[in-house]
mmCIF file of C-alpha atoms in Angstrom:
data_model
loop_
_atom_site.group_PDB
_atom_site.id
_atom_site.type_symbol
_atom_site.label_atom_id
_atom_site.label_comp_id
_atom_site.label_asym_id
_atom_site.label_seq_id
_atom_site.Cartn_x
_atom_site.Cartn_y
_atom_site.Cartn_z
ATOM 1 C CA MET A 1 -44.029 64.908 199.753
ATOM 2 C CA VAL A 2 -40.934 63.921 197.969
ATOM 3 C CA ILE A 3 -39.882 65.896 194.929
ATOM 4 C CA THR A 4 -36.855 64.904 193.257
ATOM 5 C CA SER A 5 -36.814 66.884 189.821
ATOM 6 C CA LYS A 6 -37.109 70.540 188.682
ATOM 7 C CA LYS A 7 -40.268 69.597 186.597
ATOM 8 C CA ASP A 8 -42.143 68.060 189.619
ATOM 9 C CA TYR A 9 -41.376 71.277 191.573
ATOM 10 C CA PRO A 10 -44.599 73.196 192.239
ATOM 11 C CA LEU A 11 -44.404 76.805 191.179
ATOM 12 C CA SER A 12 -48.034 78.010 191.132
ATOM 13 C CA LYS A 13 -49.591 76.365 194.203
ATOM 14 C CA ASN A 14 -48.445 76.320 197.624
ATOM 15 C CA PHE A 15 -47.293 73.124 199.663
ATOM 16 C CA PRO A 16 -50.255 71.435 201.739
ATOM 17 C CA HIS A 17 -50.126 73.295 205.255
ATOM 18 C CA SER A 18 -50.359 69.910 206.943
ATOM 19 C CA LEU A 19 -47.255 68.557 205.671
ATOM 20 C CA GLU A 20 -44.989 66.818 208.225
ATOM 21 C CA HIS A 21 -42.194 65.560 205.759
ATOM 22 C CA LEU A 22 -41.059 67.361 202.856
ATOM 23 C CA GLN A 23 -38.124 66.496 200.611
ATOM 24 C CA THR A 24 -37.175 68.728 197.540
ATOM 25 C CA SER A 25 -33.967 67.077 196.433
ATOM 26 C CA TYR A 26 -32.445 67.670 192.741
ATOM 27 C CA CYS A 27 -34.680 70.580 192.194
ATOM 28 C CA GLY A 28 -31.855 73.311 191.380
ATOM 29 C CA LEU A 29 -32.789 75.410 194.421
ATOM 30 C CA VAL A 30 -30.556 78.349 195.087
ATOM 31 C CA ARG A 31 -32.424 79.425 198.084
ATOM 32 C CA VAL A 32 -34.812 78.219 200.673
ATOM 33 C CA ASP A 33 -38.422 78.585 199.421
ATOM 34 C CA LEU A 34 -40.200 80.961 201.672
ATOM 35 C CA ARG A 35 -43.445 78.973 201.341
ATOM 36 C CA MET A 36 -41.738 75.879 203.284
ATOM 37 C CA LEU A 37 -41.187 78.260 206.267
ATOM 38 C CA CYS A 38 -45.051 78.415 206.630
ATOM 39 C CA LEU A 39 -45.444 74.741 206.969
ATOM 40 C CA LYS A 40 -45.575 75.035 211.048
ATOM 41 C CA ASN A 41 -46.202 71.000 211.420
ATOM 42 C CA LEU A 42 -43.159 70.199 209.674
ATOM 43 C CA ARG A 43 -40.958 67.489 211.321
ATOM 44 C CA LYS A 44 -38.595 66.471 208.434
ATOM 45 C CA LEU A 45 -37.043 68.895 205.834
ATOM 46 C CA ASP A 46 -34.832 67.294 203.093
ATOM 47 C CA LEU A 47 -33.257 69.918 200.893
ATOM 48 C CA SER A 48 -30.338 67.883 199.770
ATOM 49 C CA HIS A 49 -28.571 68.093 196.501
ATOM 50 C CA ASN A 50 -29.371 71.665 195.749
ATOM 51 C CA HIS A 51 -27.362 74.751 195.243
ATOM 52 C CA ILE A 52 -28.261 76.637 198.361
ATOM 53 C CA LYS A 53 -25.521 79.081 199.635
ATOM 54 C CA LYS A 54 -27.270 80.657 202.663
ATOM 55 C CA LEU A 55 -30.181 79.656 205.222
ATOM 56 C CA PRO A 56 -32.705 81.905 206.398
ATOM 57 C CA ALA A 57 -33.008 82.585 210.111
ATOM 58 C CA THR A 58 -36.643 82.025 209.939
ATOM 59 C CA ILE A 59 -36.002 78.023 209.408
ATOM 60 C CA GLY A 60 -35.778 78.556 213.320
ATOM 61 C CA ASP A 61 -39.411 79.091 213.369
ATOM 62 C CA LEU A 62 -40.390 75.693 212.397
ATOM 63 C CA ILE A 63 -40.922 74.885 215.996
ATOM 64 C CA HIS A 64 -41.475 71.072 215.375
ATOM 65 C CA LEU A 65 -38.592 70.407 213.072
ATOM 66 C CA GLN A 66 -36.677 67.341 214.101
ATOM 67 C CA GLU A 67 -34.761 66.427 210.931
ATOM 68 C CA LEU A 68 -32.832 68.636 208.662
ATOM 69 C CA ASN A 69 -30.854 67.511 205.739
ATOM 70 C CA LEU A 70 -28.984 69.804 203.779
ATOM 71 C CA SER A 71 -26.366 67.586 202.436
ATOM 72 C CA ASP A 72 -24.591 68.587 198.887
ATOM 73 C CA ASN A 73 -25.476 72.008 198.848
ATOM 74 C CA HIS A 74 -23.236 75.104 198.632
ATOM 75 C CA LEU A 75 -23.431 76.326 202.247
ATOM 76 C CA GLU A 76 -20.549 78.023 203.797
ATOM 77 C CA SER A 77 -21.974 78.654 207.394
ATOM 78 C CA PHE A 78 -24.431 77.761 209.861
ATOM 79 C CA SER A 79 -25.652 81.069 211.468
ATOM 80 C CA VAL A 80 -25.522 81.881 215.154
ATOM 81 C CA ALA A 81 -29.296 82.674 214.999
ATOM 82 C CA LEU A 82 -30.152 79.229 213.784
ATOM 83 C CA CYS A 83 -28.334 77.905 216.882
ATOM 84 C CA GLN A 84 -30.172 80.083 219.224
ATOM 85 C CA SER A 85 -33.731 79.538 217.578
ATOM 86 C CA THR A 86 -36.353 77.254 218.690
ATOM 87 C CA LEU A 87 -34.410 74.523 216.829
ATOM 88 C CA LYS A 88 -32.294 74.143 220.205
ATOM 89 C CA LYS A 89 -35.536 72.399 221.592
ATOM 90 C CA SER A 90 -36.536 70.343 218.550
ATOM 91 C CA LEU A 91 -33.763 69.365 216.474
ATOM 92 C CA ARG A 92 -32.437 65.631 216.432
ATOM 93 C CA SER A 93 -30.735 64.953 213.240
ATOM 94 C CA LEU A 94 -28.890 67.450 211.164
ATOM 95 C CA ASP A 95 -26.808 66.566 208.107
ATOM 96 C CA LEU A 96 -24.402 69.209 206.667
ATOM 97 C CA SER A 97 -22.261 66.819 204.716
ATOM 98 C CA LYS A 98 -21.033 67.927 201.196
ATOM 99 C CA ASN A 99 -20.805 71.694 201.635
ATOM 100 C CA LYS A 100 -18.111 74.378 202.028
ATOM 101 C CA ILE A 101 -18.306 74.992 205.711
ATOM 102 C CA LYS A 102 -15.073 75.789 207.437
ATOM 103 C CA ALA A 103 -16.194 76.148 210.923
ATOM 104 C CA LEU A 104 -19.298 76.275 213.279
ATOM 105 C CA PRO A 105 -20.049 78.965 215.670
ATOM 106 C CA VAL A 106 -19.580 78.212 219.384
ATOM 107 C CA GLN A 107 -23.336 78.657 219.702
ATOM 108 C CA PHE A 108 -23.796 75.505 217.609
ATOM 109 C CA CYS A 109 -23.417 73.572 220.759
ATOM 110 C CA GLN A 110 -26.767 75.017 221.969
ATOM 111 C CA LEU A 111 -28.235 72.467 219.960
ATOM 112 C CA ARG A 112 -28.297 69.835 222.642
ATOM 113 C CA GLU A 113 -30.962 67.753 221.424
ATOM 114 C CA LEU A 114 -28.969 66.568 218.625
ATOM 115 C CA THR A 115 -28.245 62.884 218.308
ATOM 116 C CA ASP A 116 -27.121 62.618 214.797
ATOM 117 C CA LEU A 117 -24.691 64.895 213.149
ATOM 118 C CA LYS A 118 -23.113 64.620 209.695
ATOM 119 C CA LEU A 119 -20.347 67.055 208.712
ATOM 120 C CA ASP A 120 -18.521 64.842 206.093
ATOM 121 C CA ASP A 121 -16.912 66.250 203.075
ATOM 122 C CA ASN A 122 -16.700 69.795 204.278
ATOM 123 C CA GLU A 123 -13.692 72.248 204.842
ATOM 124 C CA LEU A 124 -13.829 72.105 208.642
ATOM 125 C CA ILE A 125 -10.722 73.337 210.301
ATOM 126 C CA ARG A 126 -11.998 73.021 213.913
ATOM 127 C CA PHE A 127 -15.040 71.788 215.862
ATOM 128 C CA PRO A 128 -16.829 74.134 218.137
ATOM 129 C CA PHE A 129 -14.693 74.046 221.387
ATOM 130 C CA LYS A 130 -17.617 73.393 223.609
ATOM 131 C CA ILE A 131 -18.900 70.166 221.550
ATOM 132 C CA GLY A 132 -18.812 68.390 224.862
ATOM 133 C CA GLN A 133 -22.152 70.287 225.588
ATOM 134 C CA LEU A 134 -24.025 68.079 222.994
ATOM 135 C CA THR A 135 -24.699 65.422 225.660
ATOM 136 C CA ASN A 136 -27.466 63.735 223.562
ATOM 137 C CA LEU A 137 -25.109 63.043 220.324
ATOM 138 C CA ARG A 138 -24.799 59.460 219.613
ATOM 139 C CA PHE A 139 -23.713 59.576 215.979
ATOM 140 C CA LEU A 140 -21.065 61.988 214.747
ATOM 141 C CA SER A 141 -19.458 61.791 211.174
ATOM 142 C CA ALA A 142 -17.008 64.571 210.155
ATOM 143 C CA ALA A 143 -14.801 62.439 207.730
ATOM 144 C CA ARG A 144 -12.649 64.147 204.911
ATOM 145 C CA ASN A 145 -12.354 67.641 206.505
ATOM 146 C CA LYS A 146 -9.183 69.483 207.408
ATOM 147 C CA LEU A 147 -9.398 69.057 211.231
ATOM 148 C CA PRO A 148 -5.828 69.520 212.827
ATOM 149 C CA PHE A 149 -6.808 68.471 216.330
ATOM 150 C CA LEU A 150 -9.924 67.973 218.547
ATOM 151 C CA PRO A 151 -11.017 70.149 221.243
ATOM 152 C CA SER A 152 -10.502 68.840 224.842
ATOM 153 C CA GLU A 153 -14.276 68.934 225.515
ATOM 154 C CA PHE A 154 -14.462 66.443 222.876
ATOM 155 C CA LYS A 155 -13.774 64.099 225.768
ATOM 156 C CA ASN A 156 -17.159 64.395 227.330
ATOM 157 C CA LEU A 157 -18.815 63.044 224.469
ATOM 158 C CA PHE A 158 -20.434 59.691 224.697
ATOM 159 C CA LEU A 159 -21.121 58.319 221.208
ATOM 160 C CA GLU A 160 -22.179 55.190 219.609
ATOM 161 C CA TYR A 161 -20.658 55.869 216.341
ATOM 162 C CA LEU A 162 -17.630 58.113 215.230
ATOM 163 C CA ASP A 163 -16.021 58.560 211.776
ATOM 164 C CA LEU A 164 -13.205 61.288 211.553
ATOM 165 C CA PHE A 165 -11.306 59.413 208.678
ATOM 166 C CA GLY A 166 -9.405 61.394 206.099
ATOM 167 C CA ASN A 167 -8.631 64.480 208.299
ATOM 168 C CA THR A 168 -5.200 66.210 208.498
ATOM 169 C CA PHE A 169 -4.545 65.677 212.115
ATOM 170 C CA GLU A 170 -1.172 67.055 213.189
ATOM 171 C CA GLN A 171 1.381 65.267 215.620
ATOM 172 C CA PRO A 172 0.913 66.671 219.385
ATOM 173 C CA LYS A 173 3.581 69.348 219.764
ATOM 174 C CA VAL A 174 6.293 68.702 222.319
ATOM 175 C CA LEU A 175 6.361 72.085 223.787
ATOM 176 C CA PRO A 176 3.359 73.895 225.202
ATOM 177 C CA VAL A 177 2.393 77.417 224.237
ATOM 178 C CA ILE A 178 2.653 79.723 227.457
ATOM 179 C CA MET A 179 0.576 82.921 227.585
ATOM 180 C CA LEU A 180 0.287 83.352 231.147
ATOM 181 C CA GLN A 181 0.220 86.855 232.748
ATOM 182 C CA THR A 182 0.865 87.689 236.376
ATOM 183 C CA PRO A 183 -0.707 89.330 237.907
ATOM 184 C CA LEU A 184 -4.133 88.708 235.946
ATOM 185 C CA THR A 185 -5.525 91.815 234.001
ATOM 186 C CA LEU A 186 -8.625 93.073 235.204
ATOM 187 C CA LEU A 187 -10.497 91.880 232.217
ATOM 188 C CA GLU A 188 -9.189 88.284 232.646
ATOM 189 C CA SER A 189 -9.848 88.188 236.343
ATOM 190 C CA SER A 190 -13.307 89.795 235.999
ATOM 191 C CA ALA A 191 -14.219 87.280 233.129
ATOM 192 C CA ARG A 192 -13.179 84.178 235.205
ATOM 193 C CA THR A 193 -15.255 85.396 238.146
ATOM 194 C CA ILE A 194 -18.495 85.811 235.919
ATOM 195 C CA LEU A 195 -17.961 82.413 234.285
ATOM 196 C CA TYR A 196 -16.906 80.438 237.444
ATOM 197 C CA ASN A 197 -19.986 82.016 239.496
ATOM 198 C CA ARG A 198 -22.319 81.568 236.449
ATOM 199 C CA ILE A 199 -23.205 85.271 236.922
ATOM 200 C CA PRO A 200 -25.825 86.162 233.972
ATOM 201 C CA TYR A 201 -24.741 88.526 231.511
ATOM 202 C CA GLY A 202 -25.910 89.880 228.138
ATOM 203 C CA SER A 203 -25.592 92.751 225.702
ATOM 204 C CA ASN A 204 -28.240 94.727 227.490
ATOM 205 C CA ILE A 205 -25.543 94.618 230.357
ATOM 206 C CA ILE A 206 -21.991 95.023 229.054
ATOM 207 C CA PRO A 207 -20.832 95.706 225.591
ATOM 208 C CA PHE A 208 -21.466 93.210 223.083
ATOM 209 C CA HIS A 209 -17.514 92.308 222.473
ATOM 210 C CA LEU A 210 -17.424 91.471 225.941
ATOM 211 C CA CYS A 211 -20.156 89.052 225.598
ATOM 212 C CA GLN A 212 -18.242 87.508 222.951
ATOM 213 C CA ASP A 213 -15.362 87.112 224.817
ATOM 214 C CA LEU A 214 -17.263 85.397 227.606
ATOM 215 C CA ASP A 215 -19.077 83.126 225.004
ATOM 216 C CA THR A 216 -15.571 82.049 223.755
ATOM 217 C CA ALA A 217 -13.653 81.709 226.823
ATOM 218 C CA LYS A 218 -11.542 78.617 227.102
ATOM 219 C CA THR A 219 -12.214 75.751 229.327
ATOM 220 C CA CYS A 220 -9.415 74.522 231.617
ATOM 221 C CA VAL A 221 -9.055 71.039 232.321
ATOM 222 C CA CYS A 222 -9.812 71.801 235.782
ATOM 223 C CA GLY A 223 -13.130 73.102 234.809
ATOM 224 C CA ARG A 224 -12.321 76.880 235.382
ATOM 225 C CA TYR A 225 -12.433 79.350 232.643
ATOM 226 C CA CYS A 226 -9.684 81.569 230.789
ATOM 227 C CA LEU A 227 -9.792 84.240 228.122
ATOM 228 C CA SER A 228 -6.207 85.189 226.980
ATOM 229 C CA CYS A 229 -4.094 83.995 229.848
ATOM 230 C CA PHE A 230 -3.530 80.227 229.637
ATOM 231 C CA ILE A 231 -1.146 77.310 228.773
ATOM 232 C CA GLN A 232 -1.787 75.483 225.539
ATOM 233 C CA GLY A 233 -0.958 71.882 225.327
ATOM 234 C CA THR A 234 -1.732 68.955 222.814
ATOM 235 C CA THR A 235 -1.828 65.097 223.547
ATOM 236 C CA THR A 236 -3.583 62.328 222.091
ATOM 237 C CA MET A 237 -6.540 60.360 222.946
ATOM 238 C CA ASN A 238 -8.032 56.799 221.847
ATOM 239 C CA LEU A 239 -11.239 57.699 220.109
ATOM 240 C CA HIS A 240 -12.515 54.310 221.553
ATOM 241 C CA SER A 241 -12.794 56.392 224.946
ATOM 242 C CA VAL A 242 -15.709 58.421 223.612
ATOM 243 C CA ALA A 243 -17.180 56.140 221.025
ATOM 244 C CA HIS A 244 -18.299 52.333 220.960
ATOM 245 C CA THR A 245 -17.942 52.174 217.157
ATOM 246 C CA VAL A 246 -14.890 53.960 215.636
ATOM 247 C CA VAL A 247 -13.885 54.242 212.105
ATOM 248 C CA LEU A 248 -10.137 54.333 211.406
ATOM 249 C CA VAL A 249 -8.748 57.735 211.138
ATOM 250 C CA ASP A 250 -6.264 56.720 208.526
ATOM 251 C CA ASN A 251 -5.144 54.015 206.275
ATOM 252 C CA MET A 252 -2.482 52.734 208.817
ATOM 253 C CA GLY A 253 -5.373 51.524 211.305
ATOM 254 C CA GLY A 254 -5.268 54.367 213.708
ATOM 255 C CA THR A 255 -7.743 55.265 216.221
ATOM 256 C CA GLU A 256 -6.007 58.119 217.905
ATOM 257 C CA ALA A 257 -6.296 61.664 217.436
ATOM 258 C CA PRO A 258 -4.533 64.929 218.930
ATOM 259 C CA VAL A 259 -6.217 67.009 221.573
ATOM 260 C CA LEU A 260 -5.851 70.662 222.184
ATOM 261 C CA SER A 261 -6.271 71.403 225.951
ATOM 262 C CA TYR A 262 -5.860 74.528 227.896
ATOM 263 C CA PHE A 263 -4.732 75.252 231.297
ATOM 264 C CA CYS A 264 -5.564 78.472 233.651
ATOM 265 C CA SER A 265 -2.551 78.308 235.645
ATOM 266 C CA LEU A 266 0.949 76.700 235.815
ATOM 267 C CA GLY A 267 -0.331 74.511 238.583
ATOM 268 C CA CYS A 268 -3.139 73.110 236.455
ATOM 269 C CA TYR A 269 -0.543 72.429 233.646
ATOM 270 C CA ILE A 270 1.886 70.670 236.020
ATOM 271 C CA ASN A 271 -0.958 68.390 237.681
ATOM 272 C CA SER A 272 -1.678 67.317 234.078
ATOM 273 C CA CYS A 273 1.826 66.620 233.049
ATOM 274 C CA ASP A 274 1.434 62.880 232.903
ATOM 275 C CA THR A 275 -1.273 63.339 230.285
ATOM 276 C CA LEU A 276 0.824 65.505 228.102
ATOM 277 C CA LYS A 277 3.935 63.363 227.890
#
């Protein structure tokens, strides 16, 4: 079913329950119609070109949803609840372009079935630093945002198409930021042990704020983890190393972008010095 004007939008009757594809664009919607959330067979939902500011977590109850188009709305975020919903297993294509999103939660990288992601024309100041976990991602477009650098795990992507044109990439810093502590604090040492040994944790076992710390731990280039004790350095990468087709990042014909890397120890930093020159 395709609806592209306010006058055609059904106000007095429900959507057919067997619907698999629903498009309601240019309808002036300011919120998601709860009747849509009863369409359990829905595979494609297009809510583009409306005025939606917030998404209900219950979109995650659409267990068969594979394509979600939310472009040209007024969204400022994509909630953790949606990232941890059944969309983790079903969602393949997500279009969030032309919104007002400044950042995506680290849990966004749990949407590991994503193959196509469009983030153009937002206000993004960073990618989720675990973006390398999106191992099925093949199409990524985030043009005309405010990205100053890419996270180190960006190097783990294997893309067919990448567009980062028009971002505010910074020049790599010559000197690293050093935040090492000797000896390690008990919190740092414990967190590294939990993450390295993949010990299960949750808010039913440890305080919620500690769970957040563990969820947002930084990954060293050696594969180990660190919380607040690290060395931070920047380098550049040629985007052709992660994508077959790359749109130039600027009008000068460039295909390189700065990458922010973390090191859990001085030894790891020294071993990687050649890549930071």
